[in-house]
PDB file of C-alpha atoms and ligand atoms in Angstrom:
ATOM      1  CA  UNK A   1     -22.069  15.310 -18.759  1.00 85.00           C
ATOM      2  CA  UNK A   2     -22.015  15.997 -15.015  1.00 96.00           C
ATOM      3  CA  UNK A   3     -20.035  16.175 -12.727  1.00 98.00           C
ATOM      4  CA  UNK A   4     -20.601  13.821  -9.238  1.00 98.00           C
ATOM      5  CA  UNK A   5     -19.305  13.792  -5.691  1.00 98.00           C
ATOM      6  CA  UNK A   6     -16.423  12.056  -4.320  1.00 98.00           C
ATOM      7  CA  UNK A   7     -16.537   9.368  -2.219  1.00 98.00           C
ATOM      8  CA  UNK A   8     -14.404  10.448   1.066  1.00 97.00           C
ATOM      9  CA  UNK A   9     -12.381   8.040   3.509  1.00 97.00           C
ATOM     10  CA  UNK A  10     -14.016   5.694   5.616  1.00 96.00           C
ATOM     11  CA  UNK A  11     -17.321   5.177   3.767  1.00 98.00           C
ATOM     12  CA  UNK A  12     -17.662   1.948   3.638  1.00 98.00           C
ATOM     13  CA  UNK A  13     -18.036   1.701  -0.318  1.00 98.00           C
ATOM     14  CA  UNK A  14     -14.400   2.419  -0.607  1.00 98.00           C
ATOM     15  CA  UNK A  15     -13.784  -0.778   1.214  1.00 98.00           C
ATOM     16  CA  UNK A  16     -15.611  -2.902  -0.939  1.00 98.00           C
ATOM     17  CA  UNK A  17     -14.952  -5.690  -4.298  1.00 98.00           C
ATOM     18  CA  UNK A  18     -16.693  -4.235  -7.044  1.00 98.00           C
ATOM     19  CA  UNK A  19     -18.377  -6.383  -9.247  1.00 98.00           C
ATOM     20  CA  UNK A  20     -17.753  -6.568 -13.253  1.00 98.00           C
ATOM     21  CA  UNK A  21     -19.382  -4.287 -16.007  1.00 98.00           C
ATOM     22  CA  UNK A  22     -21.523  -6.858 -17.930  1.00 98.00           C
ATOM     23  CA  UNK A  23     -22.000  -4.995 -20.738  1.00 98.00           C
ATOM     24  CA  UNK A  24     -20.206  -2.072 -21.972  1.00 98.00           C
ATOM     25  CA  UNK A  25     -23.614  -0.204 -23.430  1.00 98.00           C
ATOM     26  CA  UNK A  26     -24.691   3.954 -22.873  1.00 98.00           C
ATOM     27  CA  UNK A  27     -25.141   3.927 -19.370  1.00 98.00           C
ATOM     28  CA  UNK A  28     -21.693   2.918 -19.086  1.00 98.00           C
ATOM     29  CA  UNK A  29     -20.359   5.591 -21.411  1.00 98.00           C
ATOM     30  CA  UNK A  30     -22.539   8.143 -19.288  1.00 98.00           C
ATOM     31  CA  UNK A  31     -20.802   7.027 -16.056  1.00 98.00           C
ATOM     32  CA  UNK A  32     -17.351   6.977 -18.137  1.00 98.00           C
ATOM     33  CA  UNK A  33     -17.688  10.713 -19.497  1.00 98.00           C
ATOM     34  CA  UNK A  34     -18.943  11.834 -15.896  1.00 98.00           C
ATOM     35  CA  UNK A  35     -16.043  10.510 -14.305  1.00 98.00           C
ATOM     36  CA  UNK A  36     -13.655  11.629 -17.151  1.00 96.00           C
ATOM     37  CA  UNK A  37     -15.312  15.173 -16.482  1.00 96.00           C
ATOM     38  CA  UNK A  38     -15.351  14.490 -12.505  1.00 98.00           C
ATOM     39  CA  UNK A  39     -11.794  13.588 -12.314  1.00 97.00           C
ATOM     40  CA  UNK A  40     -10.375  16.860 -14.475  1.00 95.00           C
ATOM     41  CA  UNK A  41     -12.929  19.007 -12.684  1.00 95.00           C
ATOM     42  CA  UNK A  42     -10.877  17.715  -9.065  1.00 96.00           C
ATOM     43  CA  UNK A  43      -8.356  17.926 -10.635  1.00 95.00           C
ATOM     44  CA  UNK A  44      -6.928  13.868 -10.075  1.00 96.00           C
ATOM     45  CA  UNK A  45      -5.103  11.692 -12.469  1.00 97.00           C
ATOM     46  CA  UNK A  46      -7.198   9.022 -12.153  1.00 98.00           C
ATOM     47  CA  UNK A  47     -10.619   7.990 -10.440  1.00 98.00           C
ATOM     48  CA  UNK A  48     -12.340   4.607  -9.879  1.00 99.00           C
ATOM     49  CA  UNK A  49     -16.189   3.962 -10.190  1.00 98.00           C
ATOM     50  CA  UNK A  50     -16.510   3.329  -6.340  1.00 98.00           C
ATOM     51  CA  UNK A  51     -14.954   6.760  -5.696  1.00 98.00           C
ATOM     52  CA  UNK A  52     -18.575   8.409  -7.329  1.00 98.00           C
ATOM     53  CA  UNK A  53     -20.302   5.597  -5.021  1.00 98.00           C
ATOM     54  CA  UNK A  54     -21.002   2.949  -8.134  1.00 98.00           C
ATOM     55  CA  UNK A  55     -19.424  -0.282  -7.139  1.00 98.00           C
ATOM     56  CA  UNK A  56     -18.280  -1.360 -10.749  1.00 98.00           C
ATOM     57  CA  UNK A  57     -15.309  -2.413 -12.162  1.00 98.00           C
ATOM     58  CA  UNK A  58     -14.295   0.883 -14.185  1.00 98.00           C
ATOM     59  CA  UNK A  59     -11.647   3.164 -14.164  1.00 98.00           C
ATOM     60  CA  UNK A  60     -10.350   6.800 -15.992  1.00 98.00           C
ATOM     61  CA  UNK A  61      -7.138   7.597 -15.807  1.00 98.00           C
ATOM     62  CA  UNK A  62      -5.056  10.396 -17.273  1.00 97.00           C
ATOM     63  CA  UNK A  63      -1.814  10.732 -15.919  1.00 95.00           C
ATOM     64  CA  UNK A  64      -0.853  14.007 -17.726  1.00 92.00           C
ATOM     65  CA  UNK A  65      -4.343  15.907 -16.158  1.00 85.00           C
ATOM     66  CA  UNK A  66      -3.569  19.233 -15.730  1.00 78.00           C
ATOM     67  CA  UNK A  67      -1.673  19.454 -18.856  1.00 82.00           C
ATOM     68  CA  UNK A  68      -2.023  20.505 -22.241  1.00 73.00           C
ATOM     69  CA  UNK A  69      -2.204  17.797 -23.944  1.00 74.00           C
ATOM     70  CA  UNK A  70      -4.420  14.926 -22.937  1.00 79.00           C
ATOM     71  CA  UNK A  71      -3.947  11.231 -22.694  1.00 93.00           C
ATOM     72  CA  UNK A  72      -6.989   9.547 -21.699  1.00 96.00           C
ATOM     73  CA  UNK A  73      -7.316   5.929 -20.643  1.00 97.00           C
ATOM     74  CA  UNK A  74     -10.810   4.345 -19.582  1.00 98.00           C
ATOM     75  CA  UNK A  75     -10.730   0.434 -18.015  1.00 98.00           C
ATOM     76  CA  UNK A  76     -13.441  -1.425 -18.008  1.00 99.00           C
ATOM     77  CA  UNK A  77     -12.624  -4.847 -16.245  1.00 99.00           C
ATOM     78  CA  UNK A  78      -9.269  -4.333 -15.874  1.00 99.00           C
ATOM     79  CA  UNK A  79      -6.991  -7.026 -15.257  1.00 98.00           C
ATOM     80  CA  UNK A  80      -2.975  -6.923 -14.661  1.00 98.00           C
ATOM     81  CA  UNK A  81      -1.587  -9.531 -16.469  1.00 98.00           C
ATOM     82  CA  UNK A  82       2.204  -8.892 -16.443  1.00 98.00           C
ATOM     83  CA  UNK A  83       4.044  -7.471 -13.532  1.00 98.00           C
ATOM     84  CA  UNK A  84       7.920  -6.248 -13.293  1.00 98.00           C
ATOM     85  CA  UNK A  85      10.267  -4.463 -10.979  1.00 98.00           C
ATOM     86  CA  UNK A  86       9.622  -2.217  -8.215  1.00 98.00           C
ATOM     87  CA  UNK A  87       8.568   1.455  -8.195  1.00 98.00           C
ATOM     88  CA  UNK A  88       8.020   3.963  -4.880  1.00 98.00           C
ATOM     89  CA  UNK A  89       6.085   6.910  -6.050  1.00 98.00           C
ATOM     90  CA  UNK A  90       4.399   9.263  -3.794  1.00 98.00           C
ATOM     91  CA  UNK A  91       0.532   8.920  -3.736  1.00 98.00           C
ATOM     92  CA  UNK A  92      -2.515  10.982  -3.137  1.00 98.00           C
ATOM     93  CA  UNK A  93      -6.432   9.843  -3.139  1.00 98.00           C
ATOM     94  CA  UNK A  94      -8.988  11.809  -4.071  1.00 98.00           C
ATOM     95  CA  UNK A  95     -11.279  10.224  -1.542  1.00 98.00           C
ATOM     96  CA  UNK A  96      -8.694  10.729   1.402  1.00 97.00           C
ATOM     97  CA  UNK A  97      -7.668  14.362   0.689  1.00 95.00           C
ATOM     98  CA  UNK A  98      -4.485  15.974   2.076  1.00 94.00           C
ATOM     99  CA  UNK A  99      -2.942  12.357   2.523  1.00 96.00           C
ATOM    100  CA  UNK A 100       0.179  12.014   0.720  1.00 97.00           C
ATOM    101  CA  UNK A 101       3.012   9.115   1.106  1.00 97.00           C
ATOM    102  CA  UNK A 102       5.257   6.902  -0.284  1.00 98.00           C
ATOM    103  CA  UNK A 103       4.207   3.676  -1.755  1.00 98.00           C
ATOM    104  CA  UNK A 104       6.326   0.862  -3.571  1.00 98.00           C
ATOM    105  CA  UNK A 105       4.545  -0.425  -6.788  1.00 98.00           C
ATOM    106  CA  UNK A 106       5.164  -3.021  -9.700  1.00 98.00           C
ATOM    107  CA  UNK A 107       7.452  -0.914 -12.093  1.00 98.00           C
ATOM    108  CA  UNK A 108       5.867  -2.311 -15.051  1.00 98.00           C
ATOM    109  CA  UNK A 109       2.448  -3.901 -15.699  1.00 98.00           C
ATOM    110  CA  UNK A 110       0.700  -5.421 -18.594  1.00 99.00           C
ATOM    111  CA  UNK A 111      -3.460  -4.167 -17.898  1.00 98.00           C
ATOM    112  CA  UNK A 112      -5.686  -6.363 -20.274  1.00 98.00           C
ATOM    113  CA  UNK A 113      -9.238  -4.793 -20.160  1.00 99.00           C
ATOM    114  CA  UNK A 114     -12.149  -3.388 -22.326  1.00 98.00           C
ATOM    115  CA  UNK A 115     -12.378   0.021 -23.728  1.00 98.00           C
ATOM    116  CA  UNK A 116     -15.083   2.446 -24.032  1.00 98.00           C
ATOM    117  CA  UNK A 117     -16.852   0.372 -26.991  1.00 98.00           C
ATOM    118  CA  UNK A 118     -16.212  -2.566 -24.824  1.00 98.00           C
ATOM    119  CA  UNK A 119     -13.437  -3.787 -27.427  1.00 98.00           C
ATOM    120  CA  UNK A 120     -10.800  -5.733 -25.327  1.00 98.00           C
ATOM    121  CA  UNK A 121      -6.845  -4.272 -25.446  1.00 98.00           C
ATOM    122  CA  UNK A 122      -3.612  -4.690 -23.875  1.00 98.00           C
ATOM    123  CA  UNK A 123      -1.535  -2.133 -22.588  1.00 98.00           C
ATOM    124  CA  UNK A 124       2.045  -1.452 -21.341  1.00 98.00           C
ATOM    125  CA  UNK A 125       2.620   0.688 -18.791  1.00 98.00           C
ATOM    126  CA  UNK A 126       5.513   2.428 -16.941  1.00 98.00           C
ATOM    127  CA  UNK A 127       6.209   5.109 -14.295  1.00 97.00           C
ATOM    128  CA  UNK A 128       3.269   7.320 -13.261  1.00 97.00           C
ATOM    129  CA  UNK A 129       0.514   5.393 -16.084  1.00 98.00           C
ATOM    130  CA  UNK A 130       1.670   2.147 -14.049  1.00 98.00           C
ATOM    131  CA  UNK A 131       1.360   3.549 -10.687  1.00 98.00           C
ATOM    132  CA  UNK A 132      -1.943   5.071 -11.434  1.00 98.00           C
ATOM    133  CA  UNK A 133      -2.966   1.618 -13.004  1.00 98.00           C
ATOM    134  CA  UNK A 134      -2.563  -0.091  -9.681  1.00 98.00           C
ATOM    135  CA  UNK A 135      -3.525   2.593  -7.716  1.00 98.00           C
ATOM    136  CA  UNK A 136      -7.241   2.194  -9.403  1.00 98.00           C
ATOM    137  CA  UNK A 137      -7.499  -1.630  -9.491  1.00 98.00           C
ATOM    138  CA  UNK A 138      -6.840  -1.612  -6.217  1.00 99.00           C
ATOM    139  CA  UNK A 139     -10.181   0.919  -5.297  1.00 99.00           C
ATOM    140  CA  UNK A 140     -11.883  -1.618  -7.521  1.00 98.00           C
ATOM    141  CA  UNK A 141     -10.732  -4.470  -4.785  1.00 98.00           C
ATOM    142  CA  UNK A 142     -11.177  -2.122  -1.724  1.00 98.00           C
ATOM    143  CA  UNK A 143      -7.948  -1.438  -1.625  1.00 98.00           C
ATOM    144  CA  UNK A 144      -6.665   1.783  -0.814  1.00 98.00           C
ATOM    145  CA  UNK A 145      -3.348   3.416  -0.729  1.00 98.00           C
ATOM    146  CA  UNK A 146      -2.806   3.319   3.125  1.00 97.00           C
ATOM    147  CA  UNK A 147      -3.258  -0.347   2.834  1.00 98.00           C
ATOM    148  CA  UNK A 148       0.272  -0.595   1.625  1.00 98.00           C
ATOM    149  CA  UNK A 149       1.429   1.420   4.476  1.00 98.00           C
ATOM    150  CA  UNK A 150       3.209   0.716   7.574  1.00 97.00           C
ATOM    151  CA  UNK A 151       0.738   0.089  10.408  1.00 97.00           C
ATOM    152  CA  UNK A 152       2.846   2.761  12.178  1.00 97.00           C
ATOM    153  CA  UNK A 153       2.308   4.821   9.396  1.00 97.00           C
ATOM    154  CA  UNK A 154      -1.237   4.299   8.688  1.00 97.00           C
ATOM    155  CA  UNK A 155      -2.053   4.786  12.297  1.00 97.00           C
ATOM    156  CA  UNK A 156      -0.215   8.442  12.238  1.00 96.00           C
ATOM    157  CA  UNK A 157      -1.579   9.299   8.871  1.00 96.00           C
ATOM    158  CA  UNK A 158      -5.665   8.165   9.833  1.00 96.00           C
ATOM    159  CA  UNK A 159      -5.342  10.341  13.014  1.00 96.00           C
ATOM    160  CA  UNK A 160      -4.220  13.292  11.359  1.00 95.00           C
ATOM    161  CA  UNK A 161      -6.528  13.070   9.077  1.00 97.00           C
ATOM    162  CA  UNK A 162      -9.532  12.061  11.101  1.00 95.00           C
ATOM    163  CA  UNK A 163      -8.492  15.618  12.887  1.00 94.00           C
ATOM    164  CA  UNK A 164      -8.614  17.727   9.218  1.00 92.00           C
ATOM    165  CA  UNK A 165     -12.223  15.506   8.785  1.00 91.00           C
ATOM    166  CA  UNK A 166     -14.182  16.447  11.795  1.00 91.00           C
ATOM    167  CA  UNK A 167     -12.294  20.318  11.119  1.00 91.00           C
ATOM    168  CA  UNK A 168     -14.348  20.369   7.693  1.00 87.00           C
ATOM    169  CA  UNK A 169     -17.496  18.554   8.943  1.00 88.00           C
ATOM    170  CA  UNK A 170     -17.615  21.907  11.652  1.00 89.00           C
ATOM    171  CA  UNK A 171     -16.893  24.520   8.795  1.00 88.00           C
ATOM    172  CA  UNK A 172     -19.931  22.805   6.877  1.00 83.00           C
ATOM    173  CA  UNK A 173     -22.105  22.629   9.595  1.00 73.00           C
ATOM    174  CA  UNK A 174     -24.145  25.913   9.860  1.00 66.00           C
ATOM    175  CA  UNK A 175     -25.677  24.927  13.254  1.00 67.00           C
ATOM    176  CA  UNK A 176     -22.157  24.153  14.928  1.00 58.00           C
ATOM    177  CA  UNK A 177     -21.370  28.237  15.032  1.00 52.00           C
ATOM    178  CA  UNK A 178     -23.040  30.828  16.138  1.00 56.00           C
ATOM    179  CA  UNK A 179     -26.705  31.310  16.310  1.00 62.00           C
ATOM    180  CA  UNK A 180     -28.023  33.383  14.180  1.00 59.00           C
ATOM    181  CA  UNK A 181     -29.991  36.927  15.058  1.00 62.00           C
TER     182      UNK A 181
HETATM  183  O1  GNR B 201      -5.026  12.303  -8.380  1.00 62.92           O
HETATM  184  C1  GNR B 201      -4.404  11.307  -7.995  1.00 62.92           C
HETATM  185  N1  GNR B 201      -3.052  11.360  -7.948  1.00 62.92           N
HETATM  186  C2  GNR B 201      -2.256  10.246  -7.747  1.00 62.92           C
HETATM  187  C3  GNR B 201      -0.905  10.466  -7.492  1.00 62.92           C
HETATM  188  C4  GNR B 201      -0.052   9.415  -7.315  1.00 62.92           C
HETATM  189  C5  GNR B 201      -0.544   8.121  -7.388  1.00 62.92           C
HETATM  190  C6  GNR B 201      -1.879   7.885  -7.620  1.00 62.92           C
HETATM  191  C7  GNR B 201      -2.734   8.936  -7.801  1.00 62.92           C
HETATM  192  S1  GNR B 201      -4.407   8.646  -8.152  1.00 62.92           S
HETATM  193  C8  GNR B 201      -5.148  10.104  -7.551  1.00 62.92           C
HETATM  194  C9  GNR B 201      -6.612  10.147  -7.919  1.00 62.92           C
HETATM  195  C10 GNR B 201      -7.339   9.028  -7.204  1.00 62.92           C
HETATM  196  O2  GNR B 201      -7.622   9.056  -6.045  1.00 62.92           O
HETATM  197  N2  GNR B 201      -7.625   7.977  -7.905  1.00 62.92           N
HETATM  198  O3  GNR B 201      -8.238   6.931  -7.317  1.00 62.92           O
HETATM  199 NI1   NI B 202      -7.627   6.982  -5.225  1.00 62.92          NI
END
């Protein structure tokens, strides 16, 4: 298992339709346990293929990461088939760190997809599971979380952190400081 690098806010893999997994064989399961490994190393309750730059439609999530126990959910093709209600939860992204806001969300979905033996399952989902659910399928569309912003609000929240961006790409950048002796 490995662990791979995150995808980060605007490459332009983030904003792009992934295409199926055709078949659910050991490459696959490597990608799935580096991800599964990726995403508790980060630590995030859930991360999408594009976010480790593989433009696939597979997801991990685990929405009690961090925790003792652990509930572990992998998506391959994962389709909402039932929607319900409306939920506002407050979101993060591991590819758009220190971004957090509000976002409404279907309350309750129905996710058909395949599982790690590429069996197909159903699954009911409420609260955080659902949130996170959506959250991923979106990435696997393109879509991320500031999409379902205001444009007010996404315009605040991309400048700010544009700002904490170019603040890190300086920090990393041994030739931006001083010279050396
Ligand atoms: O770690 C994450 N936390 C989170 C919190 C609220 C709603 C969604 C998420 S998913 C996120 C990890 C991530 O970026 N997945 O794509
Ligand atoms: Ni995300």
């Amino acid at each position: 298992m490995a662990i791979r690098d995150i995808v980060l806010f605007p490459d332009s893999i983030l904003t792009k339709k992934c295409r199926p997994v055709e078949e659910v064989d050991d490459s696959v399961r490597t990608l799935i346990d580096d991800m599964v490994e990726t995403m508790y190393d980060a630590p995030g309750v859930g991360l999408a293929a594009p976010q480790v730059g593989i433009p696939r439609r597979l997801t991990v999530i685990d929405p009690t990461a961090g925790e003792e126990e652990d509930n572990l959910y992998v998506f391959v093709n994962p389709e909402i088939i039932e929607r319900e209600g409306v939920i506002r939860w407050e979101e993060g992204c591991l590819s758009i760190p220190g971004v957090y806001e509000h976002v409404e969300r279907s309350a309750r979905v129905v996710v058909r997809a395949l599982d790690r033996n590429g069996e197909p399952f159903e699954l009911e989902a409420t609260e955080l599971l659902a949130v996170c659910i959506q959250h991923e399928i979106d990435h696997l569309d393109g879509v991320l979380f500031l999409d379902h912003l205001s444009r007010l609000k996404r315009r605040i929240v991309l400048k700010k952190y544009k700002k904490q961006l170019s603040k890190m790409a300086q920090q990393d950048d041994p030739n931006d400081g001083e010279p050396p002796d």
